[in-house]
Amino acid sequence: MASLQQKMAEIIPAMKDEIKSLVKEHGDKQVDTVTLGQVYGGMRGNKVMVCDTSEVPPDKGLIIRTIPIADLANRLPEEIFYLLCVGKLPDKQDLADLQAEYRKRANVPDYVWKVLEAMPKDSHPMAMLDTAVLVLERESLFRKRYTEGMKKDEYWMPMLEDSLNLLAQLPVIAAGIYRMRFNKGPRIAADANLDWGGNYAHMLGLPDPTGNFKNLMRLYMTLHCDHEGGNVSAHTCHCVASALSDIYYAVSAGLNGLAGPLHGLANQECLDWIIKTIKKFNGAPTEEQLSKFAQETLDSGKVVPGYGHAVLRITDPRFDAFLAFGAKVCPNDPVYQTVARVFKVVPEVLKQVQKIKDPWPNVDAASGCLLYHFGMTEFDYYTVLFSVSRTMGMASQAIISRAWGEPIERPKSLTTAKFKAMVTK
Ligand code: CMX
């Protein structure tokens, strides 16, 4: 057994005992109340899920286990996956072992490419990625072992094996989709000397004479890894996995949610918005012009993409990390400068709209301009990058849920007539 599997095997029994006795001793205690407004308002703020990999306090932003994301920005994504699963950062040997596991498992079956090639040429890259993950379900060790009658205590082990296989293959598939969908030429083979994020950048095939595109990919993969349990992709993955569906079914479902414009697709919308302003004003717009353009966007009934959040009430620390990276590598790029200028004016515009609870930028507001700087101008692809990273969070959450034996999710729904009767009697 390799070290991640070993480490998880060491910590899981205590975690299970803790949850079991917590629920046994305090299972009848109230932890939240639900208002009718929340029922009709997307369950915003209802504390009804468990997620031990990360949390997002509204005034702090993402914390992985106990470490704020800002303190992890220089870590490799492999280290982050280990941290998500185990609760501690890996040492040098643990990291090398995990990287070796990824290398060993990175071969993508031929039938995946055949299915992708058969899809219409103008398919959205997210539809291609989600399809590829679903097609790979054929490989699921969990499903095989479950059919053979494995014991409940062992469920998490093939979930971890499947997750490692999926994570090893995702950058290969995602880079292949980029090259196929945007006519970039044949697929590029992995470089055995590179780390997971660096290899993804390498296989995308964009020119990278300084190595900074690889650094951006490492940062990108680290920053997007997880965002607690209630966001659409994590929640969907969680719900599907609770039926004991394997990780391929569950992650593919979660990624379908990430493809929505109010969630992961916002990064492509955001850069589109920025480029539109640059085109409209023939170059990087002034603060006054941006302020006016933001107001026009609101007046036309659209959202300003990249701003606002269902949970956060501060500037997203992941946005800060991207902005700091841009200040180092491309401070004079007009698209980067526009993003930085938008940050100065848009919160003030959004603050004037009473209903908007969070006028601050989220992660999607800054990532696109950096991709654009390095020559990745195909906006439709951006959410695929987000997906490769977010699979770490979805997979680690699913492995942990299966390890403590989380039951199938089944909240209760009522008709509007029943709710009406409840609140008006
Ligand atoms: N521009 C315009 N209006 C906005 C807004 C924005 N950036 N952010 C919120 N609002 C509006 C909402 O649309 C909502 O209007 P209605 O009541 O008319 O429907 C109102 O303000 C209240 O919304 P809220 O409670 O502040 O925010 P929600 O929790 O409902 O929504 C989010 C959160 C992210 C969907 C919303 O802020 C938004 O649409 N932002 C732009 C899209 C975006 O950047 N999404 C990416 C989020 C990060 C991610 O998940 O990847």
Coordinates of C-alpha atoms and ligand atoms in Angstrom, one line a residue:
M1 CA 0.0 0.0 0.0
A2 CA 1.3 3.5 -0.9
S3 CA 1.5 6.2 1.7
L4 CA -1.8 8.1 1.1
Q5 CA -3.8 4.9 1.4
Q6 CA -1.8 4.0 4.5
K7 CA -2.3 7.4 6.1
M8 CA -6.0 7.3 5.5
A9 CA -6.3 3.8 6.9
E10 CA -4.6 5.1 10.0
I11 CA -6.9 8.1 10.6
I12 CA -10.3 6.7 9.4
P13 CA -11.1 4.5 12.5
A14 CA -10.8 7.4 14.9
M15 CA -12.8 9.7 12.6
K16 CA -15.6 7.1 12.4
D17 CA -15.7 6.6 16.2
E18 CA -15.8 10.3 16.7
I19 CA -18.8 10.8 14.4
K20 CA -20.6 7.8 15.7
S21 CA -20.3 8.8 19.4
L22 CA -21.1 12.5 18.5
V23 CA -24.4 11.4 16.8
K24 CA -25.2 8.9 19.5
E25 CA -24.8 11.3 22.4
H26 CA -26.1 14.5 20.7
G27 CA -28.1 13.3 17.8
D28 CA -31.3 14.9 19.0
K29 CA -29.8 18.4 19.6
Q30 CA -31.0 21.2 17.4
V31 CA -28.3 22.8 15.2
D32 CA -30.3 25.1 12.9
T33 CA -33.8 26.3 12.1
V34 CA -35.3 26.7 8.6
T35 CA -37.4 29.7 7.5
L36 CA -39.8 29.6 4.6
G37 CA -37.6 32.2 2.9
Q38 CA -34.7 29.7 3.0
V39 CA -36.8 26.9 1.6
Y40 CA -37.7 29.1 -1.4
G41 CA -34.3 30.7 -1.5
G42 CA -32.0 27.9 -2.4
M43 CA -31.5 26.7 1.2
R44 CA -29.0 29.6 1.6
G45 CA -27.2 29.3 4.9
N46 CA -28.9 26.1 6.2
K47 CA -26.5 24.1 8.1
V48 CA -27.5 20.6 6.9
M49 CA -24.3 19.1 5.5
V50 CA -21.0 17.8 6.8
C51 CA -17.8 18.6 5.1
D52 CA -14.5 18.0 6.9
T53 CA -12.1 18.8 4.0
S54 CA -12.6 22.6 4.0
E55 CA -14.8 25.4 5.3
V56 CA -15.6 28.9 4.1
P57 CA -16.2 31.4 6.9
P58 CA -17.9 34.4 5.2
D59 CA -15.3 36.8 6.7
K60 CA -12.2 34.7 6.0
G61 CA -12.7 32.7 2.8
L62 CA -11.4 29.2 2.1
I63 CA -9.7 27.3 4.8
I64 CA -8.4 23.8 3.9
R65 CA -8.5 21.7 7.0
T66 CA -7.1 24.4 9.3
I67 CA -4.9 26.3 6.9
P68 CA -6.1 29.5 5.1
I69 CA -5.8 29.2 1.3
A70 CA -3.5 32.3 1.2
D71 CA -0.9 30.3 3.2
L72 CA -1.2 27.4 0.7
A73 CA -0.7 29.4 -2.5
N74 CA 2.8 28.2 -3.0
R75 CA 2.0 24.6 -2.5
L76 CA 1.7 22.0 -5.3
P77 CA -1.8 20.7 -6.0
E78 CA -0.7 17.2 -5.1
E79 CA 0.1 18.5 -1.6
I80 CA -3.3 20.0 -1.4
F81 CA -5.1 16.7 -2.4
Y82 CA -3.1 14.9 0.4
L83 CA -4.0 17.7 2.8
L84 CA -7.7 17.4 1.9
C85 CA -7.7 13.6 2.4
V86 CA -5.5 13.3 5.5
G87 CA -5.7 16.7 7.3
K88 CA -2.0 17.3 7.2
L89 CA 0.4 18.3 4.5
P90 CA 2.6 15.5 3.1
D91 CA 6.3 15.3 3.9
K92 CA 8.7 15.0 1.0
Q93 CA 8.4 11.2 0.7
D94 CA 4.6 11.3 0.9
L95 CA 4.6 13.8 -1.9
A96 CA 7.0 11.8 -4.1
D97 CA 4.8 8.7 -3.5
L98 CA 1.7 10.5 -4.6
Q99 CA 3.4 11.9 -7.6
A100 CA 4.6 8.4 -8.5
E101 CA 1.0 7.1 -8.1
Y102 CA -0.3 9.7 -10.5
R103 CA 2.4 8.9 -13.1
K104 CA 1.6 5.2 -12.9
R105 CA -2.1 5.7 -13.4
A106 CA -2.1 8.4 -16.1
N107 CA -2.9 6.2 -19.1
V108 CA -6.2 7.1 -20.7
P109 CA -8.1 4.2 -22.4
D110 CA -8.4 4.6 -26.1
Y111 CA -12.2 4.4 -26.1
V112 CA -12.4 7.7 -24.2
W113 CA -10.6 9.5 -27.1
K114 CA -12.9 7.7 -29.6
V115 CA -16.1 8.9 -27.8
L116 CA -14.7 12.5 -27.6
E117 CA -13.8 12.4 -31.3
A118 CA -17.3 11.3 -32.2
M119 CA -18.9 14.3 -30.4
P120 CA -20.0 17.3 -32.6
K121 CA -17.0 19.5 -33.3
D122 CA -18.6 22.5 -31.6
S123 CA -19.5 20.7 -28.4
H124 CA -18.8 22.7 -25.2
P125 CA -15.5 21.6 -23.7
M126 CA -17.4 21.0 -20.4
A127 CA -19.8 18.6 -22.1
M128 CA -16.8 16.8 -23.5
L129 CA -15.0 16.6 -20.1
D130 CA -18.1 15.4 -18.2
T131 CA -18.8 12.8 -20.9
A132 CA -15.2 11.6 -20.7
V133 CA -15.5 11.2 -16.9
L134 CA -18.8 9.3 -17.3
V135 CA -17.4 7.0 -20.0
L136 CA -14.4 6.2 -17.8
E137 CA -16.9 4.7 -15.3
R138 CA -16.3 1.4 -17.0
E139 CA -13.0 1.3 -15.0
S140 CA -14.6 1.7 -11.6
L141 CA -13.0 -0.5 -9.1
F142 CA -15.7 0.5 -6.5
R143 CA -18.5 -0.8 -8.7
K144 CA -16.6 -4.1 -9.4
R145 CA -15.8 -4.7 -5.7
Y146 CA -19.4 -3.7 -4.7
T147 CA -20.8 -6.2 -7.1
E148 CA -18.5 -8.9 -5.7
G149 CA -19.9 -8.1 -2.2
M150 CA -17.1 -6.1 -0.5
K151 CA -17.6 -5.3 3.2
K152 CA -18.9 -1.8 4.2
D153 CA -15.8 -1.0 6.1
E154 CA -13.8 -1.3 2.9
Y155 CA -16.0 1.0 0.7
W156 CA -13.6 4.0 1.0
M157 CA -10.6 2.0 -0.3
P158 CA -11.7 1.5 -3.9
M159 CA -13.2 5.0 -3.8
L160 CA -9.7 6.3 -3.1
E161 CA -8.3 4.0 -5.8
D162 CA -10.9 5.3 -8.4
S163 CA -10.2 8.9 -7.3
L164 CA -6.4 8.5 -7.8
N165 CA -7.0 7.0 -11.2
L166 CA -9.4 9.8 -12.2
L167 CA -7.1 12.5 -10.9
A168 CA -4.1 11.0 -12.7
Q169 CA -6.0 10.9 -16.0
L170 CA -8.0 14.2 -15.8
P171 CA -5.1 16.5 -16.9
V172 CA -4.4 14.2 -19.8
I173 CA -8.0 14.2 -20.9
A174 CA -8.5 17.9 -20.3
A175 CA -5.4 18.8 -22.2
G176 CA -6.5 16.4 -25.0
I177 CA -9.9 18.1 -25.1
Y178 CA -8.2 21.5 -25.5
R179 CA -6.1 20.4 -28.4
M180 CA -8.9 18.5 -30.1
R181 CA -11.6 21.1 -29.6
F182 CA -9.5 24.1 -30.6
N183 CA -7.5 22.5 -33.5
K184 CA -4.2 22.8 -31.7
G185 CA -2.7 19.7 -33.3
P186 CA -2.0 16.2 -31.9
R187 CA -2.1 15.4 -28.2
I188 CA 1.2 16.1 -26.4
A189 CA 2.6 13.2 -24.3
A190 CA 3.2 13.7 -20.6
D191 CA 6.7 14.6 -19.3
A192 CA 7.7 12.2 -16.6
N193 CA 9.9 14.8 -14.9
L194 CA 7.1 17.2 -14.3
D195 CA 4.6 17.5 -11.4
W196 CA 0.9 17.1 -11.9
G197 CA 0.1 20.8 -12.5
G198 CA 3.2 21.5 -14.5
N199 CA 2.5 18.5 -16.7
Y200 CA -1.1 19.7 -17.4
A201 CA 0.4 23.0 -18.6
H202 CA 3.0 21.1 -20.7
M203 CA 0.3 18.9 -22.3
L204 CA -1.9 22.0 -23.2
G205 CA 1.0 23.0 -25.4
L206 CA 1.0 26.8 -25.0
P207 CA 4.4 28.5 -25.4
D208 CA 6.0 28.8 -22.0
P209 CA 9.6 30.1 -22.3
T210 CA 9.7 31.5 -18.8
G211 CA 8.0 28.5 -17.1
N212 CA 5.4 31.0 -15.7
F213 CA 2.5 29.3 -17.4
K214 CA 3.4 26.1 -15.5
N215 CA 3.5 28.2 -12.3
L216 CA 0.1 29.6 -13.1
M217 CA -1.4 26.1 -13.7
R218 CA 0.0 25.0 -10.3
L219 CA -1.5 28.0 -8.6
Y220 CA -4.8 27.6 -10.5
M221 CA -5.1 24.0 -9.5
T222 CA -4.3 24.8 -5.9
L223 CA -6.7 27.7 -5.5
H224 CA -9.7 26.0 -7.1
C225 CA -9.4 22.7 -5.2
D226 CA -12.3 22.8 -2.8
H227 CA -14.9 25.3 -1.3
E228 CA -16.7 23.3 1.5
G229 CA -19.7 21.2 0.8
G230 CA -22.7 23.3 -0.1
N231 CA -21.7 24.8 -3.5
V232 CA -23.6 23.3 -6.5
S233 CA -20.8 21.0 -7.8
A234 CA -19.7 19.7 -4.3
H235 CA -23.3 19.3 -3.2
T236 CA -24.4 17.5 -6.4
C237 CA -21.4 15.2 -6.3
H238 CA -22.1 14.5 -2.6
C239 CA -25.8 13.7 -3.2
V240 CA -25.1 11.4 -6.1
A241 CA -22.3 9.6 -4.2
S242 CA -24.6 9.1 -1.2
A243 CA -26.5 6.6 -3.3
L244 CA -23.2 4.6 -3.4
S245 CA -22.7 5.7 -7.0
D246 CA -19.0 5.4 -7.8
I247 CA -16.7 8.5 -8.1
Y248 CA -17.0 8.6 -11.9
Y249 CA -20.8 9.0 -11.7
A250 CA -20.6 11.4 -8.8
V251 CA -17.8 13.7 -10.2
S252 CA -19.4 13.8 -13.7
A253 CA -22.6 14.9 -12.1
G254 CA -20.8 17.5 -10.0
L255 CA -19.0 18.9 -13.0
N256 CA -22.4 19.3 -14.9
G257 CA -23.3 21.7 -12.1
L258 CA -19.9 23.5 -12.3
A259 CA -20.8 24.2 -15.9
G260 CA -23.5 26.6 -14.9
P261 CA -22.9 30.3 -15.5
L262 CA -23.7 31.2 -11.9
H263 CA -21.0 28.8 -10.7
G264 CA -17.9 27.7 -12.5
L265 CA -18.8 29.1 -15.9
A266 CA -18.6 32.6 -14.5
N267 CA -14.8 32.7 -15.2
Q268 CA -15.4 32.5 -19.0
E269 CA -18.3 35.1 -18.7
C270 CA -16.0 37.3 -16.6
L271 CA -13.2 37.6 -19.1
D272 CA -15.7 38.0 -21.9
W273 CA -17.1 41.0 -20.0
I274 CA -13.6 42.5 -19.6
I275 CA -12.7 42.0 -23.2
K276 CA -16.0 43.7 -24.2
T277 CA -15.0 46.8 -22.2
I278 CA -11.6 46.9 -23.8
K279 CA -13.2 46.6 -27.3
K280 CA -15.8 49.2 -26.5
F281 CA -13.3 51.8 -25.3
N282 CA -10.5 50.9 -27.7
G283 CA -8.0 49.9 -25.0
A284 CA -7.9 49.6 -21.2
P285 CA -10.9 51.7 -20.0
T286 CA -10.7 54.4 -17.4
E287 CA -12.3 53.9 -13.9
E288 CA -15.2 56.2 -15.0
Q289 CA -15.8 54.2 -18.1
L290 CA -15.7 50.9 -16.2
S291 CA -18.1 52.2 -13.6
K292 CA -20.5 53.3 -16.3
F293 CA -20.2 49.9 -18.1
A294 CA -20.9 48.1 -14.9
Q295 CA -24.0 50.2 -14.3
E296 CA -25.2 49.5 -17.8
T297 CA -24.7 45.7 -17.2
L298 CA -26.9 46.0 -14.1
D299 CA -29.5 48.1 -15.9
S300 CA -29.8 45.6 -18.6
G301 CA -30.7 42.9 -16.0
K302 CA -27.5 41.0 -16.2
V303 CA -25.1 40.1 -13.4
V304 CA -21.5 41.5 -13.3
P305 CA -19.6 38.2 -13.6
G306 CA -16.9 37.5 -11.1
Y307 CA -18.5 39.6 -8.4
G308 CA -20.7 38.5 -5.5
H309 CA -20.9 35.2 -3.6
A310 CA -23.5 33.0 -1.9
V311 CA -21.3 32.7 1.2
L312 CA -18.3 35.1 1.1
R313 CA -18.6 38.7 2.4
I314 CA -15.1 39.8 1.7
T315 CA -12.8 39.9 -1.3
D316 CA -12.1 36.3 -2.1
P317 CA -8.5 35.5 -0.9
R318 CA -8.2 33.4 -4.1
F319 CA -8.8 36.5 -6.1
D320 CA -6.1 38.3 -4.1
A321 CA -3.6 35.4 -4.8
F322 CA -4.3 35.6 -8.6
L323 CA -4.0 39.4 -8.6
A324 CA -0.7 39.1 -6.8
F325 CA 0.6 36.6 -9.3
G326 CA -0.4 38.9 -12.2
A327 CA 1.4 41.8 -10.5
K328 CA 4.5 39.8 -10.6
V329 CA 4.3 38.3 -14.1
C330 CA 2.2 40.7 -16.3
P331 CA 1.7 44.0 -14.5
N332 CA 1.6 45.9 -17.9
D333 CA -0.8 43.6 -19.6
P334 CA -3.9 45.8 -20.5
V335 CA -6.3 42.9 -19.7
Y336 CA -4.7 42.4 -16.3
Q337 CA -4.7 46.2 -15.7
T338 CA -8.4 46.3 -16.6
V339 CA -9.2 43.5 -14.1
A340 CA -7.3 45.4 -11.4
R341 CA -9.1 48.6 -12.3
V342 CA -12.5 46.8 -12.3
F343 CA -11.7 45.8 -8.7
K344 CA -11.3 49.4 -7.8
V345 CA -14.7 50.5 -9.1
V346 CA -17.2 47.7 -9.4
P347 CA -17.6 47.0 -5.6
E348 CA -18.6 50.7 -5.2
V349 CA -21.2 50.2 -8.0
L350 CA -22.6 47.0 -6.5
K351 CA -22.7 48.5 -3.0
Q352 CA -25.4 50.9 -4.3
V353 CA -27.7 47.9 -5.1
Q354 CA -29.3 47.0 -1.8
K355 CA -30.2 43.4 -2.6
I356 CA -26.6 42.4 -3.4
K357 CA -25.1 41.0 -0.3
D358 CA -21.5 40.6 -1.4
P359 CA -20.1 43.4 -3.7
W360 CA -16.6 41.9 -3.7
P361 CA -14.8 39.8 -6.4
N362 CA -14.8 36.0 -6.2
V363 CA -12.1 33.7 -7.6
D364 CA -13.5 33.9 -11.2
A365 CA -12.8 37.7 -11.5
A366 CA -9.1 37.4 -11.9
S367 CA -8.2 33.9 -13.2
G368 CA -9.2 34.5 -16.8
C369 CA -7.0 37.5 -17.5
L370 CA -3.9 35.5 -16.5
L371 CA -4.9 32.6 -18.8
Y372 CA -5.5 35.2 -21.6
H373 CA -2.0 36.7 -21.0
F374 CA -0.4 33.3 -21.6
G375 CA -2.3 32.9 -24.9
M376 CA -5.2 30.8 -23.8
T377 CA -7.9 32.9 -25.4
E378 CA -10.6 30.2 -25.7
F379 CA -12.9 31.3 -22.9
D380 CA -15.1 28.2 -23.4
Y381 CA -12.3 26.1 -22.0
Y382 CA -11.7 27.9 -18.7
T383 CA -14.2 25.9 -16.7
V384 CA -12.4 22.7 -17.7
L385 CA -9.4 24.0 -15.8
F386 CA -11.6 24.7 -12.8
S387 CA -13.0 21.2 -13.1
V388 CA -9.7 19.4 -13.0
S389 CA -8.8 21.2 -9.8
R390 CA -12.2 20.9 -8.2
T391 CA -12.3 17.2 -8.7
M392 CA -9.7 17.0 -5.8
G393 CA -12.3 18.5 -3.5
M394 CA -15.2 16.5 -4.7
A395 CA -13.3 13.3 -4.6
S396 CA -11.8 13.8 -1.1
Q397 CA -15.2 14.7 0.3
A398 CA -16.7 11.6 -1.3
I399 CA -14.0 9.3 0.0
I400 CA -14.4 10.7 3.5
S401 CA -18.2 10.4 3.5
R402 CA -17.9 6.8 2.4
A403 CA -15.4 6.1 5.1
W404 CA -17.7 7.1 7.9
G405 CA -20.6 5.5 6.2
E406 CA -22.8 8.5 5.4
P407 CA -26.3 7.4 4.6
I408 CA -28.2 8.2 1.4
E409 CA -29.3 11.9 1.2
R410 CA -33.1 12.3 1.3
P411 CA -34.4 15.7 2.5
K412 CA -38.2 16.1 2.7
S413 CA -40.1 18.2 0.2
L414 CA -43.6 19.6 0.6
T415 CA -46.0 21.2 -1.8
T416 CA -46.5 25.0 -1.9
A417 CA -50.0 24.4 -0.6
K418 CA -48.6 22.5 2.4
F419 CA -46.1 25.2 3.2
K420 CA -48.8 27.9 2.8
A421 CA -51.0 26.1 5.2
M422 CA -48.1 25.8 7.7
V423 CA -47.2 29.5 7.8
T424 CA -50.7 30.9 7.6
K425 CA -52.6 28.8 10.0
Ligands
CMX1 N1 -24.2 41.4 -10.4 C1 -25.5 41.7 -10.4 N2 -26.4 41.2 -9.5 C2 -25.9 40.5 -8.5 C3 -24.6 40.1 -8.4 C4 -23.7 40.6 -9.4 N3 -22.4 40.3 -9.4 N4 -24.4 39.4 -7.3 C5 -25.6 39.2 -6.8 N5 -26.6 39.9 -7.5 C6 -28.0 39.9 -7.3 C7 -28.6 38.4 -7.5 O1 -28.7 38.1 -8.8 C8 -29.8 38.5 -6.7 O2 -30.8 39.2 -7.5 P1 -32.3 38.6 -7.6 O3 -32.8 38.7 -6.2 O4 -33.0 39.6 -8.5 O5 -32.3 37.2 -8.1 C9 -29.5 39.5 -5.6 O6 -28.4 40.3 -6.0 C10 -29.2 38.9 -4.3 O7 -28.1 37.9 -4.5 P2 -27.1 37.5 -3.3 O8 -28.0 37.0 -2.2 O9 -26.2 38.7 -3.0 O10 -26.3 36.4 -4.0 P3 -26.7 34.9 -4.3 O11 -26.3 34.1 -3.2 O12 -28.2 34.8 -4.7 O13 -25.9 34.6 -5.6 C11 -24.0 34.5 -7.0 C12 -24.5 34.4 -5.6 C13 -22.5 34.1 -7.0 C14 -24.8 33.5 -7.9 C15 -24.2 35.9 -7.5 O14 -23.4 36.8 -6.7 C16 -23.8 36.1 -9.0 O15 -24.6 35.8 -9.8 N6 -22.6 36.6 -9.3 C17 -22.1 36.7 -10.6 C18 -21.7 35.3 -11.2 C19 -20.5 34.8 -10.5 O16 -19.5 35.5 -10.4 N7 -20.6 33.5 -10.1 C20 -19.4 32.8 -9.6 C21 -19.4 32.5 -8.1 C22 -18.2 31.7 -7.7 C23 -18.4 30.3 -8.1 O17 -19.3 29.6 -7.7 O18 -17.6 29.8 -9.0

